[in-house]
Short mmCIF file of N, CA and C in Angstrom, two decimals:
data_model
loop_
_atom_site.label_atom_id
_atom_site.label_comp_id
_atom_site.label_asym_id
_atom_site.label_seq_id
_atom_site.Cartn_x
_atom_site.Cartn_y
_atom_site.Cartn_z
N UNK A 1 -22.45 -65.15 2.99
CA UNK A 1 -22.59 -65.94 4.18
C UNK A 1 -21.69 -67.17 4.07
N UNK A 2 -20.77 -67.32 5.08
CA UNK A 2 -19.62 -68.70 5.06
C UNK A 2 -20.73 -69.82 5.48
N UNK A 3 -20.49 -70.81 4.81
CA UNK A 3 -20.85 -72.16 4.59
C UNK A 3 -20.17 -72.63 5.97
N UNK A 4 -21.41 -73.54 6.62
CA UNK A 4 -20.47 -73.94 8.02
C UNK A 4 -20.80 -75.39 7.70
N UNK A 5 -20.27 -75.86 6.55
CA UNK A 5 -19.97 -77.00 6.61
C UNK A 5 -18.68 -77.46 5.74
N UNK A 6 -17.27 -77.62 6.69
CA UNK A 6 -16.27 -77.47 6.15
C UNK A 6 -15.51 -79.25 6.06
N UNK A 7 -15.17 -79.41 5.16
CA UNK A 7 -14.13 -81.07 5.46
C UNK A 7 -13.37 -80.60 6.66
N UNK A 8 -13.32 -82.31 7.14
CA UNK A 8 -12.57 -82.83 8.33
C UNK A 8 -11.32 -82.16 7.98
N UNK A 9 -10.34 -81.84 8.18
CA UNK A 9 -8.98 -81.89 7.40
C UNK A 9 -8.19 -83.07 7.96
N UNK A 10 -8.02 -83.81 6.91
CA UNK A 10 -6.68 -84.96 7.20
C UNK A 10 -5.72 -84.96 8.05
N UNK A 11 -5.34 -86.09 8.54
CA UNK A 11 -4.49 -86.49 9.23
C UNK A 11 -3.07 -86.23 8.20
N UNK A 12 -2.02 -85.84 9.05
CA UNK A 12 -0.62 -86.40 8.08
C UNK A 12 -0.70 -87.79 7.31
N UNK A 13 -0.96 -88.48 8.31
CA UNK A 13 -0.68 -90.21 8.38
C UNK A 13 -1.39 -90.58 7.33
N UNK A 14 -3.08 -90.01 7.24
CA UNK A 14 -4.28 -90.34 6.38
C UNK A 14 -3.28 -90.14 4.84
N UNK A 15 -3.44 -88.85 4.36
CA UNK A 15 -2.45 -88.29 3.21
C UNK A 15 -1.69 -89.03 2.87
N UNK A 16 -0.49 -89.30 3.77
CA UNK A 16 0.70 -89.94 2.82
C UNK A 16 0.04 -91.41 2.92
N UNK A 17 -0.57 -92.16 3.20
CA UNK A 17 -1.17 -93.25 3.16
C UNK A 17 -1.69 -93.22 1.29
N UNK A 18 -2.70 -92.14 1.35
CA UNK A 18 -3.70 -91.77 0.46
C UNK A 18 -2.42 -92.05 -0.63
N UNK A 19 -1.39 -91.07 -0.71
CA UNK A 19 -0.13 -90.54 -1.55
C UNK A 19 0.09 -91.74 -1.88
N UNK A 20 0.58 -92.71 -1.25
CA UNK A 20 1.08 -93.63 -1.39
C UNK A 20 0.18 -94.92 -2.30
N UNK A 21 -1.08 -94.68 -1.84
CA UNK A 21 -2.01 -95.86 -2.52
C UNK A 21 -2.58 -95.17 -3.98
N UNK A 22 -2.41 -93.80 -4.39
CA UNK A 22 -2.13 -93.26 -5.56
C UNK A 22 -0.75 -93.69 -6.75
N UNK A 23 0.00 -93.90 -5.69
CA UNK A 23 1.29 -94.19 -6.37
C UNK A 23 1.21 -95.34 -7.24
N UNK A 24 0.68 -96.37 -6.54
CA UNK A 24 0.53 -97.76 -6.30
C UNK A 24 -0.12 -98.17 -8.00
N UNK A 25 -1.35 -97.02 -7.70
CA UNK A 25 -2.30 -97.48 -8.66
C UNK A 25 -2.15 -96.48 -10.22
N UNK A 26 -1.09 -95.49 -9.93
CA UNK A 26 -0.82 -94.71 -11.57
C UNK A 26 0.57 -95.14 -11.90
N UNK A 27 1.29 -96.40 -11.20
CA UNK A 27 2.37 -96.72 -11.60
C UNK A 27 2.53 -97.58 -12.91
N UNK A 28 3.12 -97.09 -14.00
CA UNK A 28 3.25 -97.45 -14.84
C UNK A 28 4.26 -98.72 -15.10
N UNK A 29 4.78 -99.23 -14.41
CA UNK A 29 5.95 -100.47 -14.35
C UNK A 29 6.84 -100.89 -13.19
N UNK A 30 7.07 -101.52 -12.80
CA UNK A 30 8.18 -101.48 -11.94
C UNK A 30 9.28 -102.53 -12.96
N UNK A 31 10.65 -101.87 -11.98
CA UNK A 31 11.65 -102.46 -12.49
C UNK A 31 12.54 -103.35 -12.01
N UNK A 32 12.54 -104.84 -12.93
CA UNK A 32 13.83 -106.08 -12.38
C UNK A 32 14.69 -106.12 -12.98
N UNK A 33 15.83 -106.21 -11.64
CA UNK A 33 17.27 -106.83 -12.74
C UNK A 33 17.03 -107.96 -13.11
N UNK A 34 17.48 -107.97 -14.61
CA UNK A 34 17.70 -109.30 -15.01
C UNK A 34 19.15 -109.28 -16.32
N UNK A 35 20.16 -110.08 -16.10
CA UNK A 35 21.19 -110.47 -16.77
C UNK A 35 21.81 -108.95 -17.32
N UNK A 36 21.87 -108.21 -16.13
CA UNK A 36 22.56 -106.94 -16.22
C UNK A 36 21.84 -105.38 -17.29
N UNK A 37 20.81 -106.10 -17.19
CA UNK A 37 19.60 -105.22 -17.70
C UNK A 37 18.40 -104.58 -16.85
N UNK A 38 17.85 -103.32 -16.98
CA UNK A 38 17.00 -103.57 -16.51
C UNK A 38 15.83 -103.29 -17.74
N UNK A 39 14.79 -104.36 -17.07
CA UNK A 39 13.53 -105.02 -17.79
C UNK A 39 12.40 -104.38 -17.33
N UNK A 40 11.36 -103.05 -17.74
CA UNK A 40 10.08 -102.50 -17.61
C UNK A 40 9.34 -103.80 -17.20
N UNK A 41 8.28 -104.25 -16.10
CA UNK A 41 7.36 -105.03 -16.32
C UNK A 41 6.20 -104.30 -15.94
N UNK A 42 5.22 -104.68 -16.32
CA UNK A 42 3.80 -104.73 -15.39
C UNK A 42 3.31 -106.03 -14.69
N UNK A 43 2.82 -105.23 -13.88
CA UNK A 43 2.12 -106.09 -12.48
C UNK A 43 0.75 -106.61 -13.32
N UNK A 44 0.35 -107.07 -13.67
CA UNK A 44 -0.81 -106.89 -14.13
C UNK A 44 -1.62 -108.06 -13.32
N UNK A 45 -0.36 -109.46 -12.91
CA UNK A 45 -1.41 -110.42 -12.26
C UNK A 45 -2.24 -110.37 -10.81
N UNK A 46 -3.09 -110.51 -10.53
CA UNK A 46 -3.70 -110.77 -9.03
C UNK A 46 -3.24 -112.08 -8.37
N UNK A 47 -2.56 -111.49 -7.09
CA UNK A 47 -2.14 -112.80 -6.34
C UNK A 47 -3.41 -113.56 -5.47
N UNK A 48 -3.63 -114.33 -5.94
CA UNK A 48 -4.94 -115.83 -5.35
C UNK A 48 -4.38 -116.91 -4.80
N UNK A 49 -3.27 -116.42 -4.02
CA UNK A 49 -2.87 -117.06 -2.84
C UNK A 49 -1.36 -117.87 -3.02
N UNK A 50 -1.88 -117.92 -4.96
CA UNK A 50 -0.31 -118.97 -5.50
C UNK A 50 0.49 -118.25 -6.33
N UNK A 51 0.56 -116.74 -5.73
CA UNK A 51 1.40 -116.17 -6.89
C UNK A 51 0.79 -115.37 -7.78
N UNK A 52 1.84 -114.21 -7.81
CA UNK A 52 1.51 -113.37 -9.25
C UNK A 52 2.09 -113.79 -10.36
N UNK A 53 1.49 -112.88 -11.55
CA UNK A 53 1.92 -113.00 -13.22
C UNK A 53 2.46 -111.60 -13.87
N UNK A 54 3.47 -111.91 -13.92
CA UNK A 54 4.37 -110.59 -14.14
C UNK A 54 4.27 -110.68 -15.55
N UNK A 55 3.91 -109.33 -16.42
CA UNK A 55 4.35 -109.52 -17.73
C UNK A 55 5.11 -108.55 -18.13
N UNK A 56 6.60 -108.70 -18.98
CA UNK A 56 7.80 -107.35 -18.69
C UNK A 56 6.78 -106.52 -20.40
N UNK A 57 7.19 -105.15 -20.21
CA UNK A 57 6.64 -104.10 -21.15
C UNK A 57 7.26 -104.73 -22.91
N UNK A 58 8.31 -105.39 -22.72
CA UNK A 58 9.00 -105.46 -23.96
C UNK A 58 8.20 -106.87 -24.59
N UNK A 59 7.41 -107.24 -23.83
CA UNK A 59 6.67 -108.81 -24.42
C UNK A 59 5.14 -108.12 -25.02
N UNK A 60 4.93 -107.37 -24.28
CA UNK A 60 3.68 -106.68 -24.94
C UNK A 60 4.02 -105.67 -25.97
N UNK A 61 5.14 -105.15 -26.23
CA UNK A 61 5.51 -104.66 -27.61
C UNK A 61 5.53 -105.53 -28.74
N UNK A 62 6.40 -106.93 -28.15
CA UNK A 62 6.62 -107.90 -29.19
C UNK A 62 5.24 -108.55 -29.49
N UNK A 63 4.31 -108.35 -28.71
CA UNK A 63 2.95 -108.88 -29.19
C UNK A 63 2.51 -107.68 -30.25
N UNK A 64 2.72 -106.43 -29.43
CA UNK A 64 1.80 -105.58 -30.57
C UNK A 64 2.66 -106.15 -32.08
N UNK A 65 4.15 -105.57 -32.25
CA UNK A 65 4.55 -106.48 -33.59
C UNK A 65 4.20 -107.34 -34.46
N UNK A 66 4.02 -108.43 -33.61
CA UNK A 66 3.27 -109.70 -33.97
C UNK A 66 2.00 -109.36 -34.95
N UNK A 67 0.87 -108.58 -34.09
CA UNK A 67 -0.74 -108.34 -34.30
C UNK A 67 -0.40 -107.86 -35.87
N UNK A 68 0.91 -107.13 -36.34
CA UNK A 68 0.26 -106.04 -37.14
C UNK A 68 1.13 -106.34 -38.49
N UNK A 69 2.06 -107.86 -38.29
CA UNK A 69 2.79 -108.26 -39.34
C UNK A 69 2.38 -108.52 -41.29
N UNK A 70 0.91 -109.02 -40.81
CA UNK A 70 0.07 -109.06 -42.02
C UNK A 70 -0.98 -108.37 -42.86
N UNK A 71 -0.48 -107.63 -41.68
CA UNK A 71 -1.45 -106.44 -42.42
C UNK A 71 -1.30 -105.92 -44.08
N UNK A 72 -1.86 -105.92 -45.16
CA UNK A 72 -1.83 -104.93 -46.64
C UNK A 72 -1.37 -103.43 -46.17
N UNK A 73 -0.37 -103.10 -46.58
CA UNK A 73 -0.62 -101.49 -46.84
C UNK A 73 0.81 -101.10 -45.46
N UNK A 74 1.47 -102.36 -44.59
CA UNK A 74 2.46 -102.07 -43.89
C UNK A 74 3.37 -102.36 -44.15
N UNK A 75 4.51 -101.54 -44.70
CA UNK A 75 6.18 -102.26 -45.55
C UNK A 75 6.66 -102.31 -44.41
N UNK A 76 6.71 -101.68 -43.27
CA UNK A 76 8.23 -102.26 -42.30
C UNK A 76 7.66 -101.29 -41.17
N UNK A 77 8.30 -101.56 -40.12
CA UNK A 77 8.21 -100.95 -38.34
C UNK A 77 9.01 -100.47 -38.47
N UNK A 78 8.79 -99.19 -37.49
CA UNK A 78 10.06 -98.61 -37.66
C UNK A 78 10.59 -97.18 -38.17
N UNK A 79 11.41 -96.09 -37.27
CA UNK A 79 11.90 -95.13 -38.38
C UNK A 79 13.33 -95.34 -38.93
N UNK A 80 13.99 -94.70 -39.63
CA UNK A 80 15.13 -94.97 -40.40
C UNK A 80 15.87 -95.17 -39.87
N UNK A 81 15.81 -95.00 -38.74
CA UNK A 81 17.36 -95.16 -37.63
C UNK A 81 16.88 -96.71 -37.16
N UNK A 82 15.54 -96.91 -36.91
CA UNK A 82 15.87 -98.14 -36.14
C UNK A 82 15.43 -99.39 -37.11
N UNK A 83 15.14 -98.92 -38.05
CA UNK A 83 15.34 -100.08 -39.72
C UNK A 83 16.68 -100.14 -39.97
N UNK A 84 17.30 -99.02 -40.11
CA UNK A 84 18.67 -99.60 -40.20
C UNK A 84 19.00 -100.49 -39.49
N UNK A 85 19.26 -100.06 -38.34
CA UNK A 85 19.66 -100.77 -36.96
C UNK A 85 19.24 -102.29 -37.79
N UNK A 86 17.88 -102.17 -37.66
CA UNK A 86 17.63 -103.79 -38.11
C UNK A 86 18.32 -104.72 -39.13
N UNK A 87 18.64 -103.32 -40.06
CA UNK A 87 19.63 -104.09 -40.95
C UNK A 87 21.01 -104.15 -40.84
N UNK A 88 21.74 -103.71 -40.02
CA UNK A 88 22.78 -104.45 -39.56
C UNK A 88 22.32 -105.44 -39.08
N UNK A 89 21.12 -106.00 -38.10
CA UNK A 89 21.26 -106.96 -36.99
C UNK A 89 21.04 -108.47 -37.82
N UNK A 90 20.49 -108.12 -39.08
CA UNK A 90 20.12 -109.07 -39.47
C UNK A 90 21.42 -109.41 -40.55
N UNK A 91 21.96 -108.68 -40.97
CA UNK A 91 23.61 -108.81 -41.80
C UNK A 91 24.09 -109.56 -40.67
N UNK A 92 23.95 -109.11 -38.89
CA UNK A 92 25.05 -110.17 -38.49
C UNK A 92 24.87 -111.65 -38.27
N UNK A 93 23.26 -111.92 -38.60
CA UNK A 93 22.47 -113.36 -38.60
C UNK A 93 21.50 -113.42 -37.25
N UNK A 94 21.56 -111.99 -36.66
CA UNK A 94 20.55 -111.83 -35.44
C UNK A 94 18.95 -112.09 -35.59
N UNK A 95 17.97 -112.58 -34.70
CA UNK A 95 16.61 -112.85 -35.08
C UNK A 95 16.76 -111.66 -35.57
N UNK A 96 15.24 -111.55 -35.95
CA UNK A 96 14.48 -110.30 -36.53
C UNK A 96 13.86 -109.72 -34.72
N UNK A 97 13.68 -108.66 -34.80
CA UNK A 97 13.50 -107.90 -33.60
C UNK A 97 11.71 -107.18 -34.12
N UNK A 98 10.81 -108.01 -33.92
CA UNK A 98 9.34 -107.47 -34.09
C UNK A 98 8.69 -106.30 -33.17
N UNK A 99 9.56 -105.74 -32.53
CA UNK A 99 9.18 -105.07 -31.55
C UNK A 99 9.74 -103.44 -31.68
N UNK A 100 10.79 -103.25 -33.35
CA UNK A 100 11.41 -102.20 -33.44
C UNK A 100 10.63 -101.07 -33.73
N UNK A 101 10.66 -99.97 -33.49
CA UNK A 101 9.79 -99.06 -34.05
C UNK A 101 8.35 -98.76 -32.30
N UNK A 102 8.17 -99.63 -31.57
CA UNK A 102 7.47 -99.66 -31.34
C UNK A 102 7.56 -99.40 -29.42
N UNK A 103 6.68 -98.55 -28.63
CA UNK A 103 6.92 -98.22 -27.78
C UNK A 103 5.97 -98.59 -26.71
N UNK A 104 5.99 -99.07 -25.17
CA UNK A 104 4.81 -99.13 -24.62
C UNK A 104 4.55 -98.46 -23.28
N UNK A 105 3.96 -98.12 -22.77
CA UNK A 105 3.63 -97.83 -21.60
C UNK A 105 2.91 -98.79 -20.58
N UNK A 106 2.83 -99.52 -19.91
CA UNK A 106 2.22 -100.81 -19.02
C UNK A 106 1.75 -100.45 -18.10
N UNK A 107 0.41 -100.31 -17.26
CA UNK A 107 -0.04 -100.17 -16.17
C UNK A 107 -0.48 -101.82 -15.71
N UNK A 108 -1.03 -101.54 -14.60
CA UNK A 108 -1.63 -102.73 -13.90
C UNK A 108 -2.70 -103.39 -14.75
N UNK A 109 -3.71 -102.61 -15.57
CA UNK A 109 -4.49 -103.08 -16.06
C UNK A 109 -4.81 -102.19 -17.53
N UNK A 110 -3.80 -101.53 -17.59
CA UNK A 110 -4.33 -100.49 -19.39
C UNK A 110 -2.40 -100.49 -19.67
N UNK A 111 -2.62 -100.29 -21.05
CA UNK A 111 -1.55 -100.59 -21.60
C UNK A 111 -1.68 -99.51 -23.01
N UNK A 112 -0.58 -98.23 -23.47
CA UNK A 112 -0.62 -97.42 -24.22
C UNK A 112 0.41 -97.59 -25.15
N UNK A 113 -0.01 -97.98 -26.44
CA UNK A 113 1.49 -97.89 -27.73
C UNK A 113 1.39 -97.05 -28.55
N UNK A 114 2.68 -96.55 -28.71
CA UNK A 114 3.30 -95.72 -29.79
C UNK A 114 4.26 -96.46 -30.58
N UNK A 115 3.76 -96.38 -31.78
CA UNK A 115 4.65 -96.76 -33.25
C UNK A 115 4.57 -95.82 -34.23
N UNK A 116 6.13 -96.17 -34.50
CA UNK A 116 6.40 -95.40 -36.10
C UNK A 116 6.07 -96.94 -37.29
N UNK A 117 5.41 -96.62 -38.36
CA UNK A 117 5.79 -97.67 -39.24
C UNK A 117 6.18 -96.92 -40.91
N UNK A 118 6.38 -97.46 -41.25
CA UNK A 118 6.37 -97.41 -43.35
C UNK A 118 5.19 -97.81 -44.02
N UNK A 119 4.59 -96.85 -44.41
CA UNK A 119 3.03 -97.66 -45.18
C UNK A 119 3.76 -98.02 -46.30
N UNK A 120 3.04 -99.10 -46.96
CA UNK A 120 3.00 -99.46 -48.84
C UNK A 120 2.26 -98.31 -49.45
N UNK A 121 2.69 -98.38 -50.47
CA UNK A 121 2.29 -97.01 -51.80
C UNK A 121 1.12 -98.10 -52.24
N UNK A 122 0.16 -98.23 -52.66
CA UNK A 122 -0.68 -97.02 -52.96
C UNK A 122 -2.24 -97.00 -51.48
N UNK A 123 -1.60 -97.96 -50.74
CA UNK A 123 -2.98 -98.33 -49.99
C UNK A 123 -3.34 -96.60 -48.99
N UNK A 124 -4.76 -96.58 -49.21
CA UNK A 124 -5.11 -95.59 -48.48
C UNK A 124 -4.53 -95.33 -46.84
N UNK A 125 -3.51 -94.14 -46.45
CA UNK A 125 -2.93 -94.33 -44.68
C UNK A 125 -3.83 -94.93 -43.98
N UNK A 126 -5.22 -93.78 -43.84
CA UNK A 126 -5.91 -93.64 -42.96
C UNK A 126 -6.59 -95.04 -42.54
N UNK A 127 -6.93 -95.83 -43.82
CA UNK A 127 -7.22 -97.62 -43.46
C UNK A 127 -6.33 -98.21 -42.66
N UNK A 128 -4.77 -97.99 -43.05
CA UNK A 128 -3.88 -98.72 -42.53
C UNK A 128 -3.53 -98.62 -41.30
N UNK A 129 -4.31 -97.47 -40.84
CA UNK A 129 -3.72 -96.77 -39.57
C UNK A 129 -4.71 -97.48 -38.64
N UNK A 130 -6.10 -97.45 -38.93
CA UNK A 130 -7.06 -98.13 -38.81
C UNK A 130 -6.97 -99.71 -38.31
N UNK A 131 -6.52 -100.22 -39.33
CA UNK A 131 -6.27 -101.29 -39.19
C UNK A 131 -5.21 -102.14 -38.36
N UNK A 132 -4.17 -101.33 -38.30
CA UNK A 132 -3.11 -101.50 -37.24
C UNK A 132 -3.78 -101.49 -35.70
N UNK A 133 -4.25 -100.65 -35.96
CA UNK A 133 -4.53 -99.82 -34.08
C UNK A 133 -5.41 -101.08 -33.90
N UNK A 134 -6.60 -101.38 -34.64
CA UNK A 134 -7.36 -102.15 -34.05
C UNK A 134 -6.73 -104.02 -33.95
N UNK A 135 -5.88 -103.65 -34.79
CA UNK A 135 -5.20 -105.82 -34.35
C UNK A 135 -4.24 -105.37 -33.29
N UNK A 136 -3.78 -104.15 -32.87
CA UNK A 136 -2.77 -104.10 -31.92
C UNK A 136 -3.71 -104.02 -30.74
N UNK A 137 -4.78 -103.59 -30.44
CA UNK A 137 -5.74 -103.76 -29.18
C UNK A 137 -5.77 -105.49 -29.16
N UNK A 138 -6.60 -105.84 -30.35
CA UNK A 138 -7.29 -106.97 -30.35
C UNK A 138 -5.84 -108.38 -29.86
N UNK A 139 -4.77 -108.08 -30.02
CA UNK A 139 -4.05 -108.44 -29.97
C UNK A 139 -3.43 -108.75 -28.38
N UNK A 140 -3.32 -107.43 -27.85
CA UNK A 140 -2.77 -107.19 -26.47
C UNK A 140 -3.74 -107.75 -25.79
N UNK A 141 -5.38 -107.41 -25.75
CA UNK A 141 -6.53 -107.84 -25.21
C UNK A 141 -6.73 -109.03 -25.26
N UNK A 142 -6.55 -109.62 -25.87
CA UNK A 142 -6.63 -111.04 -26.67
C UNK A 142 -5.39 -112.03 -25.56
N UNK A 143 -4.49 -111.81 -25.79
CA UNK A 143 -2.85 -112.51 -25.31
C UNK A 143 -2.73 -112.02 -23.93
N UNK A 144 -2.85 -110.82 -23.14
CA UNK A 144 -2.34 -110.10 -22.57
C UNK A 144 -3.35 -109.70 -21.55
N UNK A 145 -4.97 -109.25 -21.69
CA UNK A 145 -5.33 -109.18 -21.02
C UNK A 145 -5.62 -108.07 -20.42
N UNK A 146 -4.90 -107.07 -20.83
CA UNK A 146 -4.65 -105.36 -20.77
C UNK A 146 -5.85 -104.94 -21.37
N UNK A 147 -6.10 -103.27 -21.09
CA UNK A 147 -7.27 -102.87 -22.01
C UNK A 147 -5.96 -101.60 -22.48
N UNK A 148 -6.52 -101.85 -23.78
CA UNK A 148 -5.37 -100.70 -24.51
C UNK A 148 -6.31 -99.55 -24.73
N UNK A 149 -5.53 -98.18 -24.07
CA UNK A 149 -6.35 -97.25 -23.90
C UNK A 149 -6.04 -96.15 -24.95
N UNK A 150 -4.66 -96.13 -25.85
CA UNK A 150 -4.12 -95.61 -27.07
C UNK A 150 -3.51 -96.44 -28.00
N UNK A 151 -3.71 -96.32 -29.34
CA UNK A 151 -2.33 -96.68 -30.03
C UNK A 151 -2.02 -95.61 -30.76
N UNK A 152 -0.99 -94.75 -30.51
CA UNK A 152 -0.31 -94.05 -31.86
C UNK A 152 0.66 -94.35 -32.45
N UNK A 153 -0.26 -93.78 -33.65
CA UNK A 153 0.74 -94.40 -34.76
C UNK A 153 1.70 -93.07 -35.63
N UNK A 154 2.34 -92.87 -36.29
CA UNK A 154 3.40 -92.22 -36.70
C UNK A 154 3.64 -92.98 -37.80
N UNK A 155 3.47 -92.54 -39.32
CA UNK A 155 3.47 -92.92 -40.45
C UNK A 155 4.80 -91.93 -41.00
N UNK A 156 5.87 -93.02 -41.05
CA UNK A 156 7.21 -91.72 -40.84
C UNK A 156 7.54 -91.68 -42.84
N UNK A 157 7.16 -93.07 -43.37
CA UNK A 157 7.42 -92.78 -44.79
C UNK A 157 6.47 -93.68 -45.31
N UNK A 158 6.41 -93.63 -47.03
CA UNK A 158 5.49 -94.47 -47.85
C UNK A 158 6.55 -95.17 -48.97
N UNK A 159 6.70 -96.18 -48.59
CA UNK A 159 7.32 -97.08 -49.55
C UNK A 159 6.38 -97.09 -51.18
N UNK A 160 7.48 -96.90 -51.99
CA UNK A 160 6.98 -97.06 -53.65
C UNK A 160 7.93 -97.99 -53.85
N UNK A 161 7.27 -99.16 -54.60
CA UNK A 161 8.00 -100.09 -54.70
C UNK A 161 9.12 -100.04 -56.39
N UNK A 162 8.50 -99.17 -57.32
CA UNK A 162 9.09 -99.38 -58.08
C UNK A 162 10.12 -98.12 -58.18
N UNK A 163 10.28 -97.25 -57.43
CA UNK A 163 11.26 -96.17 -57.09
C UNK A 163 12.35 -96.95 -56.27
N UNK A 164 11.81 -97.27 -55.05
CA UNK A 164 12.58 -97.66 -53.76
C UNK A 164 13.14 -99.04 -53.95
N UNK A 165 12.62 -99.67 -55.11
CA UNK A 165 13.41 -101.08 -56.09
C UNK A 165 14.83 -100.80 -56.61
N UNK A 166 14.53 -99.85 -57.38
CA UNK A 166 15.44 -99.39 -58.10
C UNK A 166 16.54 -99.15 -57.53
N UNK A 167 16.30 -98.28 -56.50
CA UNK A 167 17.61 -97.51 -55.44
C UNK A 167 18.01 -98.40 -55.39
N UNK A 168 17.82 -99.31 -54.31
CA UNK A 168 18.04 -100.59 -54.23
C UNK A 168 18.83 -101.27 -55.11
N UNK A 169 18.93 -101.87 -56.10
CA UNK A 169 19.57 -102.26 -56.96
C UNK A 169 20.78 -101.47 -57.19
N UNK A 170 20.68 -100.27 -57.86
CA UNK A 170 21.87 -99.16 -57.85
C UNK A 170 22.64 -99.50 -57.28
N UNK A 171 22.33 -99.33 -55.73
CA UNK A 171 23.53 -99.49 -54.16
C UNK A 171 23.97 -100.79 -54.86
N UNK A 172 23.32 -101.75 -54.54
CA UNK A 172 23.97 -103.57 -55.03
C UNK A 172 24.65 -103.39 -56.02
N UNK A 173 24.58 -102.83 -57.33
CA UNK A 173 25.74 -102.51 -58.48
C UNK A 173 26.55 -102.08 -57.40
N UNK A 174 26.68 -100.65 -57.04
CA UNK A 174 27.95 -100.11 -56.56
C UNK A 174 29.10 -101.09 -55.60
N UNK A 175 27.93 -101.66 -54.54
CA UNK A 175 28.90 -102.56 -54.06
C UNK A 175 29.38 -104.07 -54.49
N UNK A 176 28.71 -104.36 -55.80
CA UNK A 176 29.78 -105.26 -56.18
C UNK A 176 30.66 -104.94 -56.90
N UNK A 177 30.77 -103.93 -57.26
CA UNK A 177 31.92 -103.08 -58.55
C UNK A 177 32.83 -102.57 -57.60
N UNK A 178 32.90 -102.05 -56.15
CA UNK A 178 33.43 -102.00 -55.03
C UNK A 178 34.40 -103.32 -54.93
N UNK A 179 33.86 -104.15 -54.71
CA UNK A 179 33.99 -105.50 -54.48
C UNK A 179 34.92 -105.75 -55.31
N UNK A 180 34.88 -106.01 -56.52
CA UNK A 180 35.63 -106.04 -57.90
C UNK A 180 36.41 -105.63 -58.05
N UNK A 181 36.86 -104.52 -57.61
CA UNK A 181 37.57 -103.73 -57.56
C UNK A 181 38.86 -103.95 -56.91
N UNK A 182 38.26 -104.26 -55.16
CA UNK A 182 39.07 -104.94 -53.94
C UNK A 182 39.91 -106.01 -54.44
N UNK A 183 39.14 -107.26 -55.20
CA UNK A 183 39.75 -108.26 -55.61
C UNK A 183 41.30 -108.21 -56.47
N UNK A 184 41.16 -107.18 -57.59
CA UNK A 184 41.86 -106.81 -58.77
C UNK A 184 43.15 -106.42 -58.00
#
């Protein structure tokens, strides 16, 4: 037996209205030029008559950074490509970039990060992982105001300090015997 109680069916007008106030509200950023860049922000402020508060996606990365600098058990942000990177930037006397390694997504009111980092040898991951995720909420929530609805993390290597010392050193022989060399 057909059910004789069927929805209204929508207007065109109703729909793309609807479409449109969907858009509005799963938009993850909009985008400003600024100094020949363009800059991810979120909307996140409510206008109360004197203006909104724009906050761009790359300031809430540099916060998550920030949250997770002191942590035990984190050697560096970052996968190998963009540690390097860092280490050129800092050979050329550039700040330090706290935000490398690290990715965000910005809505109006939730905010999702993805990071790669380097744990320290011998601290247990699963703490560290732990521990990250929760100063990177407490952090964004805290400063920002967002509710952070993920953090992943990506544990791309484990620093040993008395292996990864060593290397270290090696390279520095080679290139001053390089060096030495040049001079002669």
């Amino acid at each position: 037996m057909a059910s004789s109680h069927q929805k209204p069916s929508a207007k065109p007008t109703d729909v793309a209205a609807k479409n449109d106030a969907r858009k509005d509200i799963t938009k993850t950023g909009a985008t400003a030029q600024g100094k020949g860049t363009d800059v991810q922000q979120s909307n996140i402020g409510k206008d109360h008559g004197n203006g909104t508060t724009t906050i761009a996606d790359q300031v809430v990365a540099k916060i998550a950074g920030l949250s997770i600098r002191e942590i035990p058990g984190v050697y560096d942000i970052g996968g190998s490509f963009s540690r390097a990177l860092g280490s050129v930037r800092d050979k050329m006397g550039a700040s330090e970039n706290v935000k490398q390694g690290i990715n965000v997504e910005v809505g109006q009111t939730q905010a999702a990060v993805d990071l790669t980092l380097v744990a320290e040898y011998p601290y247990p991951l699963n703490e560290v992982a732990d521990q990250v995720r929760s100063k990177i909420i407490e952090g964004i929530q805290g400063l920002v105001g967002l509710e952070v609805t993920e953090v992943n993390i990506d544990i791309a290597d484990v620093h040993i300090p008395s292996i990864d010392e060593d290397d270290d050193d090696e390279e520095e022989v080679k290139e001053i015997e390089k060096k030495r060399e040049r001079v002669k």
